[in-house]
CSV table of C-alpha atoms and ligand atoms in Angstrom, one decimal:
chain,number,residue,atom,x,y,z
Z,1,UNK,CA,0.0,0.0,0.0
Z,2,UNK,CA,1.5,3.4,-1.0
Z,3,UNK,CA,2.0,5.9,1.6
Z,4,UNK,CA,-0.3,8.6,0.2
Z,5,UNK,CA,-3.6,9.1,1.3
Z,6,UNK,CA,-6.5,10.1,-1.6
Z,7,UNK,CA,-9.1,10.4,1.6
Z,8,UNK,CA,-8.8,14.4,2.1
Z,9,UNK,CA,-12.1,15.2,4.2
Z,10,UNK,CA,-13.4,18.5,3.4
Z,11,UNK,CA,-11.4,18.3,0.0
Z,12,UNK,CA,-14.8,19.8,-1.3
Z,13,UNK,CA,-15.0,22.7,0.8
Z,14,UNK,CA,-11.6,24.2,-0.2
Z,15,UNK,CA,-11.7,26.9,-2.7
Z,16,UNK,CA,-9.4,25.5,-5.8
Z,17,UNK,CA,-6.2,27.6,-5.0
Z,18,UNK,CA,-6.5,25.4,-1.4
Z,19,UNK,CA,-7.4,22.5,-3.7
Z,20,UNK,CA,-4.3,23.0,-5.6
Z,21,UNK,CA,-1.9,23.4,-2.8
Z,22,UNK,CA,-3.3,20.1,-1.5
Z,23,UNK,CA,-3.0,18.5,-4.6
Z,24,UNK,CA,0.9,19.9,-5.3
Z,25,UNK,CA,1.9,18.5,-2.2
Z,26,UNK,CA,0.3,14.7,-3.1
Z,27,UNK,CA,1.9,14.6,-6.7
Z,28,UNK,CA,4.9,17.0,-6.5
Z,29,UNK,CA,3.5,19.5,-8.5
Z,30,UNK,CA,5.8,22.3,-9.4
Z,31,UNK,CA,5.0,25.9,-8.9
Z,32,UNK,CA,5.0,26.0,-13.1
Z,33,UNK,CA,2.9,22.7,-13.3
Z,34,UNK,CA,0.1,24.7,-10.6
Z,35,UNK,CA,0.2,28.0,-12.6
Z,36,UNK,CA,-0.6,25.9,-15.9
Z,37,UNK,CA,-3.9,23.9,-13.8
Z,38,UNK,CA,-4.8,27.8,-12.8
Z,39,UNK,CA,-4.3,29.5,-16.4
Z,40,UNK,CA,-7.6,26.6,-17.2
Z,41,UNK,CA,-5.1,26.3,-20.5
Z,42,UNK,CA,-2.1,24.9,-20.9
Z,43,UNK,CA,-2.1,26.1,-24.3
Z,44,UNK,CA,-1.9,29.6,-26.5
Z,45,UNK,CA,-3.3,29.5,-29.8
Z,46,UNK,CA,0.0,29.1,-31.9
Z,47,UNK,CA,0.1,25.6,-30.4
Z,48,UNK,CA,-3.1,24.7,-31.2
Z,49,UNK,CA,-2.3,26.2,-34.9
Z,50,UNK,CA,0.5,23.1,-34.5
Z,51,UNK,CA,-2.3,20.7,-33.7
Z,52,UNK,CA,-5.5,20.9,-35.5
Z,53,UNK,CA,-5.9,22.9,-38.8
Z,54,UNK,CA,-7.1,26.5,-39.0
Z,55,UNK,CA,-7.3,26.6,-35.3
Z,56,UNK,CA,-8.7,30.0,-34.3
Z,57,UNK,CA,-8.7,29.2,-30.2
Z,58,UNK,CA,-10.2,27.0,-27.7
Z,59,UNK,CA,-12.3,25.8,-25.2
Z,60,UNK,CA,-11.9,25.1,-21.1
Z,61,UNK,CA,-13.0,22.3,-19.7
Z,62,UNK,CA,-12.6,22.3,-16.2
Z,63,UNK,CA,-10.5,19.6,-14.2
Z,64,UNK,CA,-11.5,18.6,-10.8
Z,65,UNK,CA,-10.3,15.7,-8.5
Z,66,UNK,CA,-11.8,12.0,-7.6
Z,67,UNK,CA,-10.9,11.4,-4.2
Z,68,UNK,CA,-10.8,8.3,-2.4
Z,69,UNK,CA,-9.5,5.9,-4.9
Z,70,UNK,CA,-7.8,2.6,-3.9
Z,71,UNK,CA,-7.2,0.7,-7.1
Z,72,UNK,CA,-4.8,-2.4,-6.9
Z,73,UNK,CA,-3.7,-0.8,-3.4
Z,74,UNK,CA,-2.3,2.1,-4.6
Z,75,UNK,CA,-4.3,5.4,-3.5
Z,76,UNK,CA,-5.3,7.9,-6.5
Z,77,UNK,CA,-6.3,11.3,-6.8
Z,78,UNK,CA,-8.3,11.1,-10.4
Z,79,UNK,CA,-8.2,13.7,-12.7
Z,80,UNK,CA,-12.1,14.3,-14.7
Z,81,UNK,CA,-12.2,17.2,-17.0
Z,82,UNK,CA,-15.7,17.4,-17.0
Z,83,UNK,CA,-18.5,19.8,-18.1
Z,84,UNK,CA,-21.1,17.8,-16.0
Z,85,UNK,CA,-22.0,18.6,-12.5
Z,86,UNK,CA,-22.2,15.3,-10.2
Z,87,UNK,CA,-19.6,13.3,-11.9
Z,88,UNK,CA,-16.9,14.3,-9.8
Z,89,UNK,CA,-18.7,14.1,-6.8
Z,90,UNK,CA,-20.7,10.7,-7.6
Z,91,UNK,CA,-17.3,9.1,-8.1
Z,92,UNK,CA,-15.3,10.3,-4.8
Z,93,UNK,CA,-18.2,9.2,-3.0
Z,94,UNK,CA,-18.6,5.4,-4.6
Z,95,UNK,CA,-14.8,5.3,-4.3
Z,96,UNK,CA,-15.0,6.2,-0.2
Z,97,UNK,CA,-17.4,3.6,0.1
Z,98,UNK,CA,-15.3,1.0,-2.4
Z,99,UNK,CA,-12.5,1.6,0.0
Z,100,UNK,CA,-13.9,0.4,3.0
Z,101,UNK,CA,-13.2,-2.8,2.1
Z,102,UNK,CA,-10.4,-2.6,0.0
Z,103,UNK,CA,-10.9,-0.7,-2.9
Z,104,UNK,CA,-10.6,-1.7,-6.4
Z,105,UNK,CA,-8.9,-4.4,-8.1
Z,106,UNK,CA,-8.3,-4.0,-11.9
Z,107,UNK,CA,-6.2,-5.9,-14.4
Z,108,UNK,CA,-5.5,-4.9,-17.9
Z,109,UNK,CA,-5.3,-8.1,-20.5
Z,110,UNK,CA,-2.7,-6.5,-22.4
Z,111,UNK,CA,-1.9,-3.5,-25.3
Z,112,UNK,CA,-3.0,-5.5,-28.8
Z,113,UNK,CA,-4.2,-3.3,-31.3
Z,114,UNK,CA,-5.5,-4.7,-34.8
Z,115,UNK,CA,-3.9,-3.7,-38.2
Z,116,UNK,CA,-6.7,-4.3,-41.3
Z,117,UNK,CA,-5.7,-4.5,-45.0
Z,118,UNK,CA,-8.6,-4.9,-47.0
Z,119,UNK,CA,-8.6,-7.3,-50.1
Z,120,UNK,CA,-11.0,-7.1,-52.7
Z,121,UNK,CA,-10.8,-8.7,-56.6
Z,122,UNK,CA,-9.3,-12.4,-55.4
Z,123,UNK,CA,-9.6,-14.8,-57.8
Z,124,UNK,CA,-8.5,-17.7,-55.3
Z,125,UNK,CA,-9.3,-16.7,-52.0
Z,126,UNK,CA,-8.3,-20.2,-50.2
Z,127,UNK,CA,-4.7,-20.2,-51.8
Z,128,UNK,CA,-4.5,-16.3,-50.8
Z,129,UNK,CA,-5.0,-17.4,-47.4
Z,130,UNK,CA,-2.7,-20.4,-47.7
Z,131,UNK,CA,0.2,-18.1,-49.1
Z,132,UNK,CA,-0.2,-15.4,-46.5
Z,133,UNK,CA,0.3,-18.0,-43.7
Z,134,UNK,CA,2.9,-19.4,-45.3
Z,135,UNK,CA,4.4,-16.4,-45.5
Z,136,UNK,CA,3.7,-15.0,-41.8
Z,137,UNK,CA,6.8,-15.0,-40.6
Z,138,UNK,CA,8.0,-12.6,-43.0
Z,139,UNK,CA,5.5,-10.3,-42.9
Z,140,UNK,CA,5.6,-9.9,-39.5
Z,141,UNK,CA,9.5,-9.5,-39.3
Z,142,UNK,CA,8.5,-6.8,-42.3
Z,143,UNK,CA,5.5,-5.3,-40.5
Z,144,UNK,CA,8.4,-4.8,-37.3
Z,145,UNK,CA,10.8,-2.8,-39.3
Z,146,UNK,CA,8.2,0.1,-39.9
Z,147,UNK,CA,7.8,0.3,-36.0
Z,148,UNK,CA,11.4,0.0,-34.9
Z,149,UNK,CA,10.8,2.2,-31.6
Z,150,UNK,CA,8.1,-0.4,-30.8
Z,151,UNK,CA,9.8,-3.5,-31.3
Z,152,UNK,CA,13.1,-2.3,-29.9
Z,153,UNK,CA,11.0,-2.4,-26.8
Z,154,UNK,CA,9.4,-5.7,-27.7
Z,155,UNK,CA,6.4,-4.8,-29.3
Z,156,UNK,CA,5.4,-4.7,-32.8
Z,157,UNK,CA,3.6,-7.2,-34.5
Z,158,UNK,CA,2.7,-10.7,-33.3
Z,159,UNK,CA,0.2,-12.2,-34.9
Z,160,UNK,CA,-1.8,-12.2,-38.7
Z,161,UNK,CA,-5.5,-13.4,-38.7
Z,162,UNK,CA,-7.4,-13.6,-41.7
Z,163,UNK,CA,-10.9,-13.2,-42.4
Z,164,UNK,CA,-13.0,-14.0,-45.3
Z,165,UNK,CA,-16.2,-11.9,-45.8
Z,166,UNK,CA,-18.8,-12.8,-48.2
Z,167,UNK,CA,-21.0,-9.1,-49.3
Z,168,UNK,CA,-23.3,-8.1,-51.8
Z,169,UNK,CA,-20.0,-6.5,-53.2
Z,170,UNK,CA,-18.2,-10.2,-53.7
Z,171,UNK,CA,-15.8,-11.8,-51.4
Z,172,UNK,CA,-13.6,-10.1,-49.7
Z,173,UNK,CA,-10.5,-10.9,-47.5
Z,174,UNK,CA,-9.5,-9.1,-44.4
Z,175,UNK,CA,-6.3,-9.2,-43.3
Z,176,UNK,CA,-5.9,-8.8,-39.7
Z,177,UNK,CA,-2.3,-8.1,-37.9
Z,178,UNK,CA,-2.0,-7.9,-34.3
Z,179,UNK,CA,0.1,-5.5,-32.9
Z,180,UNK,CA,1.2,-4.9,-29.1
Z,181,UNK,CA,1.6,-1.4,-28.8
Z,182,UNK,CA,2.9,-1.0,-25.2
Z,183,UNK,CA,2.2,2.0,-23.9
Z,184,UNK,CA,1.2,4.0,-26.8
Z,185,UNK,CA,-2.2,4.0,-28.2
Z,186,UNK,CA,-0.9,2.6,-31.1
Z,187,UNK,CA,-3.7,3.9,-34.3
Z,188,UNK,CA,-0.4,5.4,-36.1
Z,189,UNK,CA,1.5,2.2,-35.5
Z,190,UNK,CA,-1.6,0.2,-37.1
Z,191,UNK,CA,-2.2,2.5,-39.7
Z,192,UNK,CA,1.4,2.5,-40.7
Z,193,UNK,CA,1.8,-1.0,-40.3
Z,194,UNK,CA,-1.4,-2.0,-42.7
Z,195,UNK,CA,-0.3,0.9,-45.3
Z,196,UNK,CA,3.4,-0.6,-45.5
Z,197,UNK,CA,2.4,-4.3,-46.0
Z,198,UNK,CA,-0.7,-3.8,-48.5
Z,199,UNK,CA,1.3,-4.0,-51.3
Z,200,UNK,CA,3.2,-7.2,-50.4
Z,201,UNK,CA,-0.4,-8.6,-49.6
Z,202,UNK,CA,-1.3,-7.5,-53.3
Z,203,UNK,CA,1.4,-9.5,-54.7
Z,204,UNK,CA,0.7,-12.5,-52.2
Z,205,UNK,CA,-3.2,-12.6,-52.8
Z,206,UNK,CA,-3.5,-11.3,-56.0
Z,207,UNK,CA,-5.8,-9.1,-55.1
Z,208,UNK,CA,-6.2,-5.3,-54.2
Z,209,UNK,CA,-5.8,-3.9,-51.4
Z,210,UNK,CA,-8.2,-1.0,-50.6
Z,211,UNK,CA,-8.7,0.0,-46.5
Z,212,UNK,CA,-5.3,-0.2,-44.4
Z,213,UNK,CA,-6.3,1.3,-41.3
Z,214,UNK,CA,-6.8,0.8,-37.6
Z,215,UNK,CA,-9.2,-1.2,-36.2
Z,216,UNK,CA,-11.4,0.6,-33.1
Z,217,UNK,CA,-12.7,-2.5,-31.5
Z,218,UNK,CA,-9.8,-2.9,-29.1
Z,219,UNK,CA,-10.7,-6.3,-27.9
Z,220,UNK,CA,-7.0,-6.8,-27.1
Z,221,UNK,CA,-6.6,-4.3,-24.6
Z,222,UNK,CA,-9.7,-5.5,-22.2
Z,223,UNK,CA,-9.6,-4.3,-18.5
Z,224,UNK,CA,-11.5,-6.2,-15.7
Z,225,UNK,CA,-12.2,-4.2,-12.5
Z,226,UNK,CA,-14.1,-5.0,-9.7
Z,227,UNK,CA,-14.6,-4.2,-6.4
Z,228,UNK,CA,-17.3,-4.6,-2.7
Z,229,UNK,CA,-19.6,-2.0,-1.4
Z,230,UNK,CA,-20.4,-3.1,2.0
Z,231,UNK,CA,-24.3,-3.5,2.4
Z,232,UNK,CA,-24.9,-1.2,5.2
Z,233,UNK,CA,-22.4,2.3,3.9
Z,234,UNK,CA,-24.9,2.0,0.8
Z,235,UNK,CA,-27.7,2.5,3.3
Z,236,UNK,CA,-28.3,-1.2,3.9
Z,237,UNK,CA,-30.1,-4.5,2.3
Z,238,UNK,CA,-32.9,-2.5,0.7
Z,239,UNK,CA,-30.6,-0.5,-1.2
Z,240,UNK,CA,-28.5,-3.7,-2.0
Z,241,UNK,CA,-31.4,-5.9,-3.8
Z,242,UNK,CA,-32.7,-2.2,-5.7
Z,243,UNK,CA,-29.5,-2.0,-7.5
Z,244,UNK,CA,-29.4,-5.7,-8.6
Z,245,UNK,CA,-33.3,-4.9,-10.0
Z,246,UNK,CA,-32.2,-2.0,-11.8
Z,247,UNK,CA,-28.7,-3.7,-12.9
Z,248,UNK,CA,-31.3,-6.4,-14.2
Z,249,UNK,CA,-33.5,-3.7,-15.9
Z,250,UNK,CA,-30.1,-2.4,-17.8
Z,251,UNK,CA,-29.0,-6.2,-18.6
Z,252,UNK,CA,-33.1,-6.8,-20.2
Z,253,UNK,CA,-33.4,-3.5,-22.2
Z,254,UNK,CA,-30.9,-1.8,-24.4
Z,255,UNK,CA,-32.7,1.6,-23.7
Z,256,UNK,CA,-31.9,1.3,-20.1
Z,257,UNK,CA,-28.8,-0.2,-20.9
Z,258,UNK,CA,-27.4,2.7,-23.2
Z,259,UNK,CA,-28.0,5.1,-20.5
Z,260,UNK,CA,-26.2,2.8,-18.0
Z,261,UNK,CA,-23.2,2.9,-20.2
Z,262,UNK,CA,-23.6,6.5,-21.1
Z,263,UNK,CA,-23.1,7.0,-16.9
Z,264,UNK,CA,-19.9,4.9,-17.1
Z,265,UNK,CA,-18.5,6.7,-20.1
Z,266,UNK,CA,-19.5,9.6,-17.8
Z,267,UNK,CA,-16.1,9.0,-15.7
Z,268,UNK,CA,-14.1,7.1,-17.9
Z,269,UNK,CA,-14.3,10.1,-20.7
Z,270,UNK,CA,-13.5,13.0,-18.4
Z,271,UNK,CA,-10.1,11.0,-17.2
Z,272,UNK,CA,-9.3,10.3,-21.2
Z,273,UNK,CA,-10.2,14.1,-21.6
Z,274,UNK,CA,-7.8,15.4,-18.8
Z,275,UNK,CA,-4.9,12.4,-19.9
Z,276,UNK,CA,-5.2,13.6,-23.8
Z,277,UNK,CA,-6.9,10.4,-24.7
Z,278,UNK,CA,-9.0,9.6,-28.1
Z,279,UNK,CA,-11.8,9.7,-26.4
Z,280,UNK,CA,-14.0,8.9,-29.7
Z,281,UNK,CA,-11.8,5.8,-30.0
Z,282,UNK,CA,-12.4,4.7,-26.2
Z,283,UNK,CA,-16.3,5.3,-26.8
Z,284,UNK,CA,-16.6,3.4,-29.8
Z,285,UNK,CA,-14.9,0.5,-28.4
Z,286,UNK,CA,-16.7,0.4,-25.1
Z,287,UNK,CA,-20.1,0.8,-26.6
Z,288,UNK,CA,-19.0,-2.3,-29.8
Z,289,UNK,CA,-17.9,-4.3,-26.8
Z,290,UNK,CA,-21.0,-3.7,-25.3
Z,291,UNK,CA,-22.8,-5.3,-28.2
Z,292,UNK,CA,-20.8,-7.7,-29.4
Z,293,UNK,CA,-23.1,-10.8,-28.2
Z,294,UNK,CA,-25.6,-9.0,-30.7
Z,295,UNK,CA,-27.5,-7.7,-28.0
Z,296,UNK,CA,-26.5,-4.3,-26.4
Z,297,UNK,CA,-25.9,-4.5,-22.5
Z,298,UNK,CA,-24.6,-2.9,-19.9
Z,299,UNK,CA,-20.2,-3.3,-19.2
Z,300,UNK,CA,-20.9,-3.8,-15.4
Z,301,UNK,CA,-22.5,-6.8,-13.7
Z,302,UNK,CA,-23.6,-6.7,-10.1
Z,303,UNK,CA,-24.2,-9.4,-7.7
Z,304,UNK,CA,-24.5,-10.0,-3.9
Z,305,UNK,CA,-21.9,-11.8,-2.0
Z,306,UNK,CA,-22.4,-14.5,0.8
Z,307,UNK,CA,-22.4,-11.4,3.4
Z,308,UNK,CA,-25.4,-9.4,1.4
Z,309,UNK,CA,-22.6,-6.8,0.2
Z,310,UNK,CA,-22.8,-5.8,-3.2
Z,311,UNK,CA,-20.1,-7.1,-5.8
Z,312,UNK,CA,-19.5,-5.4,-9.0
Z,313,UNK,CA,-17.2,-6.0,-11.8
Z,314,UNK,CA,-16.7,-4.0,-15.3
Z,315,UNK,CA,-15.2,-5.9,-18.6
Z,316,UNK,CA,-15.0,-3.4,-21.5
Z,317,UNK,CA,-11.7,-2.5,-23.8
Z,318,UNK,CA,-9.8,0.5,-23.0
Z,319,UNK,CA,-7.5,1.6,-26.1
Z,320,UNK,CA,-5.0,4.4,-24.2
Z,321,UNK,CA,-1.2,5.5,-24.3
Z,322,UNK,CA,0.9,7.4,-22.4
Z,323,UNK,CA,3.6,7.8,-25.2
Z,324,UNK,CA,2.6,9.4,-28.6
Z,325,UNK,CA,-0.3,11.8,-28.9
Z,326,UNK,CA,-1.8,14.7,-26.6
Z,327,UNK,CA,-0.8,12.8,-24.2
Z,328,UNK,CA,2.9,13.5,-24.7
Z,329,UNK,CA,2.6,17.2,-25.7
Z,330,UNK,CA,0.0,18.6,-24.0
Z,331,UNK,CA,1.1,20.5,-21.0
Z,332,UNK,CA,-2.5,19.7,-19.0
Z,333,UNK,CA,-2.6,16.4,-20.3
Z,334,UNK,CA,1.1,15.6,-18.7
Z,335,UNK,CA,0.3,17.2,-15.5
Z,336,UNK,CA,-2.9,14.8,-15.4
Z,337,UNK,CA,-0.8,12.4,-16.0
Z,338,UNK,CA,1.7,13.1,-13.5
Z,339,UNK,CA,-0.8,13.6,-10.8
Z,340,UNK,CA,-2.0,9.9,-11.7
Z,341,UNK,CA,1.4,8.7,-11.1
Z,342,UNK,CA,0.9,6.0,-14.2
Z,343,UNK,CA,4.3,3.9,-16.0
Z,344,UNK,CA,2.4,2.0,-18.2
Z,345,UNK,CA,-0.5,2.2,-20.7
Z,346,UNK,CA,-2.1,-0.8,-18.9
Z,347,UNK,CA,-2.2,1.4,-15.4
Z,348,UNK,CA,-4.0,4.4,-16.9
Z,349,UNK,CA,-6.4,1.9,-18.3
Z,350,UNK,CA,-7.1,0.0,-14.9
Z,351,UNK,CA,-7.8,3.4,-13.4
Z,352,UNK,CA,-10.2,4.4,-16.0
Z,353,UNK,CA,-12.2,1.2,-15.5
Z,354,UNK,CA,-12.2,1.8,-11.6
Z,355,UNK,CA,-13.7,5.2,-12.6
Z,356,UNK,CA,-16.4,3.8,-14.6
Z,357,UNK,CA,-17.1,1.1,-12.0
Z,358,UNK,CA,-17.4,3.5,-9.2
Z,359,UNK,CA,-19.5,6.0,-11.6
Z,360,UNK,CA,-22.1,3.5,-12.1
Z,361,UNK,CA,-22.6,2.2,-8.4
Z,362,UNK,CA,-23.3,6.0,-7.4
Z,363,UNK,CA,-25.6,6.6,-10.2
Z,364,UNK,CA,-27.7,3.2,-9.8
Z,365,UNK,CA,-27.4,4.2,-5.7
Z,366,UNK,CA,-28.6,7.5,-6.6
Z,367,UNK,CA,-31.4,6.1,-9.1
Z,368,UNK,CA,-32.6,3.9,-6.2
Z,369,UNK,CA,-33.1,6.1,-3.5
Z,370,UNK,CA,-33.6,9.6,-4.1
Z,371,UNK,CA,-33.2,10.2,-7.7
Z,372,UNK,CA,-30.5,11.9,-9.4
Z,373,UNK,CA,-32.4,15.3,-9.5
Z,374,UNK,CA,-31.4,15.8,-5.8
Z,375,UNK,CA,-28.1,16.1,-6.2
Z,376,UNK,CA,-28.6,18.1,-9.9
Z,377,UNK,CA,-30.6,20.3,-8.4
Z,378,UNK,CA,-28.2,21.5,-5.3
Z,379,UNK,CA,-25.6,22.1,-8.5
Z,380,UNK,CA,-28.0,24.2,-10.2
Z,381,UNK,CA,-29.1,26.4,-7.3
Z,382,UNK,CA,-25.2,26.6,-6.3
Z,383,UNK,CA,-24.7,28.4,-9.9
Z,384,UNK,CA,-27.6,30.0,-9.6
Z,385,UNK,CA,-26.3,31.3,-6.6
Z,386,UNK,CA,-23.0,32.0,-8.0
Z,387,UNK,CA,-23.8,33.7,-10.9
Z,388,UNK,CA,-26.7,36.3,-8.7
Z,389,UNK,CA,-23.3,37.5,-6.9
Z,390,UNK,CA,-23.2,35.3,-3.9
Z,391,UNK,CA,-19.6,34.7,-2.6
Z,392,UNK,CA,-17.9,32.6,-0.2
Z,393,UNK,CA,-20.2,31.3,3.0
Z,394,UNK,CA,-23.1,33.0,1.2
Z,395,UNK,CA,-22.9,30.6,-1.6
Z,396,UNK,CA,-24.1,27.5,0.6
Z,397,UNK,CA,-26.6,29.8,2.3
Z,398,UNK,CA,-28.4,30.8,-0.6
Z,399,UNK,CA,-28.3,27.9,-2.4
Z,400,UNK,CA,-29.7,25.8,0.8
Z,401,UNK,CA,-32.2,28.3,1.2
Z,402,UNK,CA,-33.4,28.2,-2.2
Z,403,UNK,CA,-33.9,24.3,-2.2
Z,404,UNK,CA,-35.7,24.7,1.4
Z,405,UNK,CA,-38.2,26.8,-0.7
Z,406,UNK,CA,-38.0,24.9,-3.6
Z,407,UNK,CA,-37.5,28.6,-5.8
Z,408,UNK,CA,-34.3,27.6,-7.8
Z,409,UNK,CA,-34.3,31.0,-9.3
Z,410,UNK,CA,-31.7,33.7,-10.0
Z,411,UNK,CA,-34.1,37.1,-8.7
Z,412,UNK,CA,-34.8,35.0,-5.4
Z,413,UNK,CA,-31.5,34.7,-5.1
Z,414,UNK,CA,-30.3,38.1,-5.5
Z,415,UNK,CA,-33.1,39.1,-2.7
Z,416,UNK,CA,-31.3,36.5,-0.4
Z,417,UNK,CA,-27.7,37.4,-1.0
Z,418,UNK,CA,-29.1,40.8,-0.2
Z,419,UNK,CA,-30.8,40.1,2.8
Z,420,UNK,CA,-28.1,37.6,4.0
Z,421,UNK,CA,-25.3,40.5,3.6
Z,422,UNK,CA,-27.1,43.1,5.7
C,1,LIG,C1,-26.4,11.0,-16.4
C,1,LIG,O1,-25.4,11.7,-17.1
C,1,LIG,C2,-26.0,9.6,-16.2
C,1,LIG,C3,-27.1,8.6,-15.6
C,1,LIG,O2,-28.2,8.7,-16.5
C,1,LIG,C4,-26.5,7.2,-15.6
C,1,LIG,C5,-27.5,6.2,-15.3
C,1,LIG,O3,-28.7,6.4,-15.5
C,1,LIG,O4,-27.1,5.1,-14.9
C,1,LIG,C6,-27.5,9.1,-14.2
């Protein structure tokens, strides 16, 4: 167990200069890595001119800290660049009651990425594959030279799977190479991978080859987390046998299900925002995985345990790097990453899973027993508060006041900050 502590009580009630100081001191933040967290930035506009074309500016998203993760016995202070209120909350508070008994335990399967060449115009499709086997060994060797960073450090490509498809267009084979990309997230390493070895493939299959690119369903790089919410912290056996009806609900009906997995992706996007993820890349992979059985379900399960506590587990494929990318360049996204304290690909993707796990136990929670609107509604009348003028101590007293009455509404709240600061 490390020696740092993710459990800050009060965290919350810091303003985010406090927050910040807390924060430097848990991941050795320097005073240049703070100032960049406070600028809300991290980048002028002639680097985003070096990122995306025409670039005229950009957009903050803020970053706020997940406390009270435990994952694999190391304690985490999460990163979620979020626009959403509740997330951040919703996830510190499943992760304090996760780490009651223990926390989470996640494990990555591994970093394999998938390579496709498609083959169109074969007149002998079962001798193309027969001479692409027989000549695996050398494509592979071939398909390592183009990533000689990779397999310097023992990745590269591994394995070639072929695939016969049979459309409305003719046959059609799909050549599939298998590439372990470590720790980066590995699209360019695919992309160049399939675009260097199409025209060998040509000559092998006599065919043509049309698509090289990346595949998105990153079955290779499934994470498993799981963890126990002790029965009586989530307000006891009632609350315990809700949550499997409703997990039931989401496992019976896709409509229930998307939304369930729309609350995961809730957490698990905001950390691939803050880290300088693909997050379009991590969301079509989830929600494919989701449906790969044909039928569209949710990526948690939950079940009781012998005790009556409440056991749940998340399965989905998390394609992320830590090498390569945003996530190399981009002075937020590094600092994200710092704070997270991750070596390895694999790591950031355990974490993410955690996230999603602990999002969905405090949504279902919240879904069960009062509703989510609650807690919405106290964000709402805070802004509201906040944006009438209220400031510092006032803030809470308005915005308590105003859910008392249940007037959410920016004129009563400029008559209470007025009243309240006489
Ligand atoms: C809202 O952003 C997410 C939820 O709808 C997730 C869920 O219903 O499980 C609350």
């Amino acid at each position: 167990m490390s020696e740092k502590n993710s459990r800050i009580p009060g965290f919350y009630k810091l303003n985010a200069y406090e927050r910040l100081s807390k924060l430097k001191e848990f991941a050795d933040l320097t005073d240049e890595e703070v100032k960049i967290m406070e600028s809300m930035s991290g980048i002028d506009i002639d680097d985003a001119s070096n990122m995306i074309e025409n670039a005229i500016g950009g957009i903050s998203i803020p970053v706020g800290i997940a406390t009270n993760f435990i994952i694999n016995e190391n304690e985490y202070l999460v990163p979620l660049a979020t626009e959403e209120p509740s997330v951040i909350a919703a996830c510190s508070n499943a992760a304090g009651l996760g780490r009651e008994r223990g926390g989470f335990s996640a494990k990555s399967m591994g970093n394999i990425m998938r390579a496709q060449i498609q083959l169109i115009n074969i007149d002998d499709i079962s001798l193309a594959k027969k001479n692409i086997l027989d000549n695996k060994s050398k494509l592979l060797e071939l398909a390592c030279e183009v990533t000689p960073t990779l397999s310097s450090l023992g990745g590269g490509a591994k394995d070639i799977q072929l695939k016969e498809l049979d459309t409305k267009r003719g046959k059609m084979l799909i050549v599939e190479i298998l590439i372990d990309c470590k720790d980066a997230m590995g699209a360019n390493a695919c992309n160049t991978v399939a675009e260097s070895l199409s025209s060998r493939m040509e000559e092998i299959s006599g065919g043509k080859s049309l698509l090289k690119i990346v595949s998105n369903l990153a079955i290779g790089r499934i994470v498993e987390a799981s963890a126990t919410f002790d029965k009586e912290l989530l307000g006891g056996e009632q609350v315990v046998e809700s949550i499997l009806d409703a997990s039931e609900f989401a496992h019976n009906d896709a409509y229930r299900a998307v939304t369930s997995n729309k609350g995961i992706m809730n957490g698990i996007t905001a950390i691939a925002i803050a880290t300088g993820q693909d997050t379009r890349a991590i969301e079509s992979s989830v929600h494919a995985y989701a449906s790969i059985s044909g039928r569209y379900i949710p990526v948690t399960t939950w079940e009781k345990d012998l005790s009556g506590n409440l056991f749940g587990t998340i399965k989905i494929p998390i394609p992320v790097g830590i090498v390569g990318g945003t996530a190399s360049v981009h002075p937020s996204s590094k600092i994200c990453l710092k704070i997270l304290r991750v070596k390895t690909a694999a790591q950031l993707s355990e974490i993410m899973a955690s996230i999603g796990l602990a999002q969905n136990l405090a949504a279902l929670r919240a879904l069960v027993s009062e509703g989510i609107q609650e807690g919405h509604m106290k964000l709402h009348a805070r802004n509201i508060a906040i944006s009438a003028g209220a400031k510092g101590k006032l803030i809470e007293k308005v915005t308590e006041i105003m859910i008392q009455e249940k007037d959410v509404k920016f004129l009563r709240a400029k008559e209470l900050i007025k009243e309240l600061d006489k």
